[in-house]
Amino acid sequence: MYYKAFVASLLLFITLCAFRCDKDSDYIGNDIYTAEVKSITSCAKFYACVITNGDIDSDLVDNNWEHGGRTYSKAFVVQNHCEFPTRLKTGESFRFRILKKQPRNNCQVCAIGILGAPSKKLSVKVIQ
């Protein structure tokens, strides 16, 4: 009798956990992208980046960003720059996933923005 109740409880627990365990729930899609840092505005640590590998929805990125005399497609500003690794410098590449949740960077410096930056922003989770 106790054995049946234990097994039933265990099966119920596993079933409930299976519906609640969604590893990718924090991310938009399952894709991993590669990007290169093109510009860093040091006073506010704004990172302007260009995707170099990965097929991304064109609505998520700026496809006509001019910087340094060149025009780039797949450009974006890192929206969650407070969590972005400061070890990454201009010209370096990194792999990332796109986060669903937007950051709560609400300081006045963050609100100023940067002139000449890509028009699109992405919250990212750096993988490498």
Coordinates of N, CA and C in Angstrom, one line a residue:
M1 N 0.8 -1.2 0.0 CA 0.0 0.0 0.0 C 0.9 1.3 0.0
Y2 N 1.8 1.3 0.9 CA 2.7 2.5 1.0 C 3.6 2.6 -0.3
Y3 N 3.9 1.4 -0.8 CA 4.8 1.4 -2.0 C 4.0 2.0 -3.2
K4 N 2.7 1.7 -3.4 CA 2.0 2.3 -4.5 C 1.8 3.8 -4.3
A5 N 1.6 4.3 -3.1 CA 1.5 5.7 -2.8 C 2.8 6.4 -3.0
F6 N 3.9 5.8 -2.7 CA 5.2 6.3 -2.9 C 5.5 6.5 -4.4
V7 N 5.2 5.4 -5.2 CA 5.4 5.4 -6.6 C 4.6 6.5 -7.3
A8 N 3.3 6.6 -6.9 CA 2.4 7.5 -7.4 C 2.9 9.0 -7.1
S9 N 3.3 9.2 -5.9 CA 3.8 10.5 -5.5 C 5.1 10.9 -6.3
L10 N 5.9 9.9 -6.5 CA 7.2 10.1 -7.3 C 6.9 10.4 -8.7
L11 N 6.0 9.7 -9.3 CA 5.6 9.9 -10.7 C 4.9 11.3 -10.8
L12 N 4.1 11.7 -9.9 CA 3.5 13.1 -9.9 C 4.6 14.1 -9.8
F13 N 5.5 14.0 -8.9 CA 6.6 14.9 -8.7 C 7.5 15.0 -10.0
I14 N 7.8 13.9 -10.6 CA 8.6 14.0 -11.9 C 7.8 14.7 -13.0
T15 N 6.6 14.4 -13.1 CA 5.7 15.0 -14.1 C 5.7 16.5 -13.9
L16 N 5.5 17.0 -12.7 CA 5.4 18.4 -12.4 C 6.7 19.1 -12.7
C17 N 7.8 18.4 -12.4 CA 9.2 19.0 -12.6 C 9.4 19.1 -14.1
A18 N 9.0 18.1 -14.9 CA 9.2 18.1 -16.3 C 8.5 19.3 -17.0
F19 N 7.4 19.7 -16.5 CA 6.7 20.8 -17.1 C 7.3 22.1 -16.7
R20 N 7.9 22.2 -15.5 CA 8.5 23.4 -15.0 C 10.0 23.6 -15.4
C21 N 10.7 22.5 -15.8 CA 12.1 22.6 -16.2 C 12.2 23.0 -17.6
D22 N 12.4 24.2 -17.9 CA 12.6 24.7 -19.3 C 13.9 25.4 -19.3
K23 N 15.0 24.7 -19.8 CA 16.4 25.3 -19.7 C 16.5 26.6 -20.6
D24 N 15.7 26.6 -21.7 CA 15.9 27.7 -22.6 C 14.9 28.9 -22.3
S25 N 14.2 28.9 -21.2 CA 13.2 29.8 -21.0 C 13.7 31.3 -20.8
D26 N 15.0 31.4 -20.5 CA 15.6 32.7 -20.4 C 16.0 33.3 -21.7
Y27 N 16.0 32.6 -22.8 CA 16.6 33.0 -24.1 C 15.5 33.1 -25.2
I28 N 15.8 33.9 -26.2 CA 15.1 34.0 -27.4 C 15.7 32.9 -28.3
G29 N 15.0 31.9 -28.6 CA 15.5 30.8 -29.5 C 16.6 30.0 -28.9
N30 N 17.2 29.1 -29.7 CA 18.2 28.3 -29.2 C 19.6 28.6 -29.9
D31 N 19.6 29.6 -30.7 CA 20.8 29.9 -31.5 C 21.9 30.5 -30.6
I32 N 23.1 30.2 -31.0 CA 24.3 30.8 -30.4 C 24.9 31.6 -31.5
Y33 N 25.2 32.9 -31.3 CA 25.7 33.8 -32.2 C 27.2 34.2 -31.9
T34 N 27.9 34.7 -32.9 CA 29.2 35.2 -32.7 C 29.2 36.7 -33.1
A35 N 29.8 37.5 -32.3 CA 29.8 39.0 -32.6 C 31.2 39.5 -32.3
E36 N 31.5 40.7 -32.9 CA 32.7 41.4 -32.7 C 32.4 42.7 -32.1
V37 N 33.2 43.1 -31.1 CA 33.0 44.4 -30.5 C 33.6 45.4 -31.5
K38 N 32.9 46.4 -31.9 CA 33.4 47.4 -32.8 C 33.7 48.8 -32.2
S39 N 33.0 49.1 -31.1 CA 33.2 50.3 -30.4 C 32.8 50.2 -29.0
I40 N 33.5 50.9 -28.1 CA 33.2 51.0 -26.7 C 33.3 52.4 -26.3
T41 N 32.2 52.9 -25.8 CA 32.2 54.3 -25.2 C 32.5 54.1 -23.7
S42 N 33.7 54.6 -23.4 CA 34.2 54.3 -22.1 C 33.5 54.9 -20.9
C43 N 32.9 56.1 -21.1 CA 32.3 56.7 -19.9 C 31.1 56.0 -19.4
A44 N 30.3 55.3 -20.3 CA 29.2 54.6 -19.9 C 29.3 53.1 -20.2
K45 N 30.4 52.7 -20.7 CA 30.6 51.3 -21.1 C 29.5 50.8 -22.0
F46 N 29.2 51.5 -23.1 CA 28.3 51.1 -24.1 C 29.1 50.3 -25.1
Y47 N 28.7 49.1 -25.5 CA 29.4 48.3 -26.4 C 28.5 48.2 -27.7
A48 N 29.1 48.6 -28.8 CA 28.5 48.5 -30.1 C 29.1 47.3 -30.8
C49 N 28.3 46.3 -31.2 CA 28.8 45.1 -31.8 C 28.2 44.7 -33.1
V50 N 28.9 43.8 -33.9 CA 28.4 43.4 -35.1 C 28.4 41.8 -35.1
I51 N 27.3 41.2 -35.5 CA 27.2 39.8 -35.5 C 28.0 39.3 -36.7
T52 N 29.0 38.4 -36.5 CA 29.8 37.8 -37.5 C 29.5 36.4 -37.9
N53 N 28.7 35.7 -37.0 CA 28.3 34.4 -37.3 C 27.0 34.1 -36.7
G54 N 26.0 33.6 -37.5 CA 24.7 33.3 -37.0 C 23.6 34.0 -37.8
D55 N 22.5 33.3 -38.1 CA 21.4 33.9 -38.9 C 20.4 34.4 -37.9
I56 N 20.4 35.8 -37.8 CA 19.5 36.4 -36.8 C 18.4 37.2 -37.6
D57 N 17.3 37.3 -36.9 CA 16.1 38.0 -37.4 C 16.5 39.5 -37.7
S58 N 16.4 39.9 -38.9 CA 16.8 41.3 -39.3 C 16.1 42.4 -38.5
D59 N 15.0 42.1 -37.9 CA 14.3 43.1 -37.1 C 14.9 43.3 -35.7
L60 N 15.8 42.4 -35.3 CA 16.5 42.6 -34.0 C 17.8 43.4 -34.1
V61 N 18.3 43.7 -35.3 CA 19.6 44.3 -35.4 C 19.5 45.5 -36.4
D62 N 20.5 46.4 -36.4 CA 20.6 47.5 -37.3 C 21.3 47.0 -38.5
N63 N 20.7 47.1 -39.7 CA 21.3 46.6 -40.9 C 22.0 47.7 -41.7
N64 N 22.1 48.9 -41.1 CA 22.7 50.0 -41.9 C 23.4 50.9 -40.9
W65 N 24.4 50.4 -40.2 CA 25.1 51.2 -39.2 C 26.4 51.6 -39.7
E66 N 26.7 52.9 -39.7 CA 27.9 53.5 -40.2 C 28.9 53.8 -39.0
H67 N 30.1 53.3 -39.2 CA 31.1 53.5 -38.1 C 32.5 53.4 -38.7
G68 N 33.3 54.4 -38.5 CA 34.7 54.4 -39.0 C 34.8 54.3 -40.5
G69 N 33.8 55.0 -41.2 CA 33.9 55.0 -42.6 C 33.4 53.8 -43.3
R70 N 32.8 52.9 -42.5 CA 32.2 51.6 -43.1 C 30.8 51.5 -42.7
T71 N 30.0 50.7 -43.5 CA 28.6 50.4 -43.2 C 28.5 49.0 -42.8
Y72 N 27.9 48.7 -41.6 CA 27.8 47.3 -41.1 C 26.3 46.9 -41.1
S73 N 26.1 45.6 -41.3 CA 24.8 45.0 -41.1 C 24.9 44.2 -39.8
K74 N 23.8 43.8 -39.3 CA 23.7 43.0 -38.1 C 24.4 43.7 -36.9
A75 N 24.2 45.0 -36.7 CA 24.8 45.7 -35.6 C 23.8 45.9 -34.5
F76 N 24.4 46.0 -33.3 CA 23.5 46.2 -32.1 C 24.4 46.8 -30.9
V77 N 23.7 47.4 -30.0 CA 24.3 47.8 -28.8 C 23.9 46.8 -27.7
V78 N 24.9 46.5 -26.8 CA 24.6 45.6 -25.7 C 23.8 46.3 -24.7
Q79 N 22.5 45.9 -24.5 CA 21.6 46.6 -23.6 C 21.9 46.3 -22.2
N80 N 22.4 45.2 -21.8 CA 22.7 44.8 -20.4 C 24.2 45.0 -20.2
H81 N 24.7 46.2 -20.6 CA 26.2 46.4 -20.5 C 26.7 46.4 -19.1
C82 N 25.9 46.5 -18.1 CA 26.5 46.4 -16.7 C 26.9 45.0 -16.4
E83 N 26.3 44.0 -17.1 CA 26.7 42.6 -16.9 C 27.7 42.1 -18.0
F84 N 28.0 42.9 -18.9 CA 28.9 42.5 -20.1 C 30.3 42.5 -19.6
P85 N 31.1 41.4 -20.0 CA 32.4 41.3 -19.5 C 33.3 42.4 -19.9
T86 N 33.9 43.1 -19.0 CA 34.8 44.2 -19.3 C 36.1 43.8 -19.9
R87 N 36.4 42.5 -19.9 CA 37.7 42.0 -20.5 C 37.6 42.1 -22.0
L88 N 36.4 42.1 -22.6 CA 36.3 42.2 -24.0 C 36.6 43.6 -24.5
K89 N 37.5 43.7 -25.5 CA 38.0 45.0 -26.0 C 37.6 45.1 -27.5
T90 N 37.7 46.3 -28.0 CA 37.4 46.5 -29.4 C 38.2 45.6 -30.3
G91 N 37.5 45.0 -31.3 CA 38.1 44.0 -32.2 C 38.0 42.6 -31.8
E92 N 37.6 42.3 -30.5 CA 37.6 41.0 -30.0 C 36.2 40.4 -30.3
S93 N 36.1 39.1 -30.4 CA 34.9 38.3 -30.7 C 34.4 37.6 -29.4
F94 N 33.1 37.3 -29.4 CA 32.5 36.6 -28.3 C 31.3 35.8 -28.8
R95 N 31.0 34.8 -28.1 CA 29.8 34.0 -28.5 C 28.7 34.3 -27.4
F96 N 27.4 34.4 -27.9 CA 26.4 34.8 -27.0 C 25.0 34.2 -27.4
R97 N 24.1 34.3 -26.5 CA 22.7 34.0 -26.7 C 21.9 35.3 -26.3
I98 N 20.7 35.4 -26.9 CA 19.9 36.6 -26.7 C 19.0 36.3 -25.5
L99 N 19.0 37.2 -24.5 CA 18.1 37.0 -23.4 C 16.7 37.6 -23.6
K100 N 15.7 37.0 -23.1 CA 14.3 37.5 -23.2 C 14.1 38.7 -22.3
K101 N 14.6 38.7 -21.1 CA 14.4 39.7 -20.1 C 15.3 40.9 -20.4
Q102 N 14.7 42.1 -20.3 CA 15.5 43.3 -20.5 C 16.1 43.7 -19.1
P103 N 17.3 44.3 -19.1 CA 17.9 44.7 -17.8 C 17.2 45.9 -17.2
R104 N 17.5 46.1 -16.0 CA 17.0 47.2 -15.2 C 18.1 48.2 -15.0
N105 N 18.8 48.6 -16.1 CA 19.8 49.6 -16.0 C 19.1 51.0 -16.0
N106 N 19.0 51.6 -14.8 CA 18.2 52.8 -14.8 C 19.0 54.0 -14.3
C107 N 20.3 54.0 -14.4 CA 21.1 55.1 -14.0 C 21.0 56.2 -15.1
Q108 N 21.2 57.4 -14.8 CA 21.1 58.5 -15.7 C 22.1 58.4 -16.8
V109 N 23.3 57.9 -16.5 CA 24.4 57.8 -17.6 C 23.8 56.8 -18.6
C110 N 23.2 55.7 -18.2 CA 22.7 54.8 -19.2 C 21.6 55.4 -20.0
A111 N 20.8 56.3 -19.5 CA 19.7 56.9 -20.2 C 20.2 57.9 -21.3
I112 N 21.5 58.3 -21.2 CA 22.0 59.3 -22.2 C 22.2 58.6 -23.5
G113 N 22.7 57.4 -23.5 CA 22.9 56.7 -24.8 C 24.2 57.2 -25.4
I114 N 24.5 56.7 -26.6 CA 25.7 57.2 -27.4 C 25.3 57.6 -28.8
L115 N 25.9 58.7 -29.2 CA 25.6 59.2 -30.5 C 26.3 58.3 -31.6
G116 N 25.6 58.0 -32.7 CA 26.2 57.2 -33.7 C 26.3 55.8 -33.4
A117 N 25.5 55.3 -32.4 CA 25.5 53.9 -32.1 C 24.4 53.2 -33.0
P118 N 24.5 51.9 -33.1 CA 23.4 51.1 -33.8 C 22.1 51.4 -33.1
S119 N 21.0 51.4 -33.9 CA 19.7 51.8 -33.4 C 19.0 50.7 -32.6
K120 N 19.5 49.4 -32.7 CA 18.9 48.3 -32.0 C 19.8 47.9 -30.8
K121 N 19.1 47.4 -29.8 CA 19.7 46.9 -28.6 C 19.3 45.5 -28.3
L122 N 20.3 44.7 -27.8 CA 20.0 43.3 -27.4 C 20.6 43.1 -26.0
S123 N 19.9 42.3 -25.2 CA 20.4 41.8 -24.0 C 21.0 40.5 -24.3
V124 N 22.3 40.3 -23.9 CA 23.0 39.1 -24.2 C 23.6 38.4 -23.0
K125 N 23.8 37.1 -23.2 CA 24.5 36.3 -22.2 C 25.7 35.7 -22.9
V126 N 26.9 36.2 -22.5 CA 28.1 35.8 -23.2 C 28.4 34.4 -22.8
I127 N 28.8 33.6 -23.8 CA 29.1 32.2 -23.5 C 30.6 32.0 -23.5
Q128 N 31.3 32.6 -24.4 CA 32.8 32.5 -24.5 C 33.3 33.9 -24.7

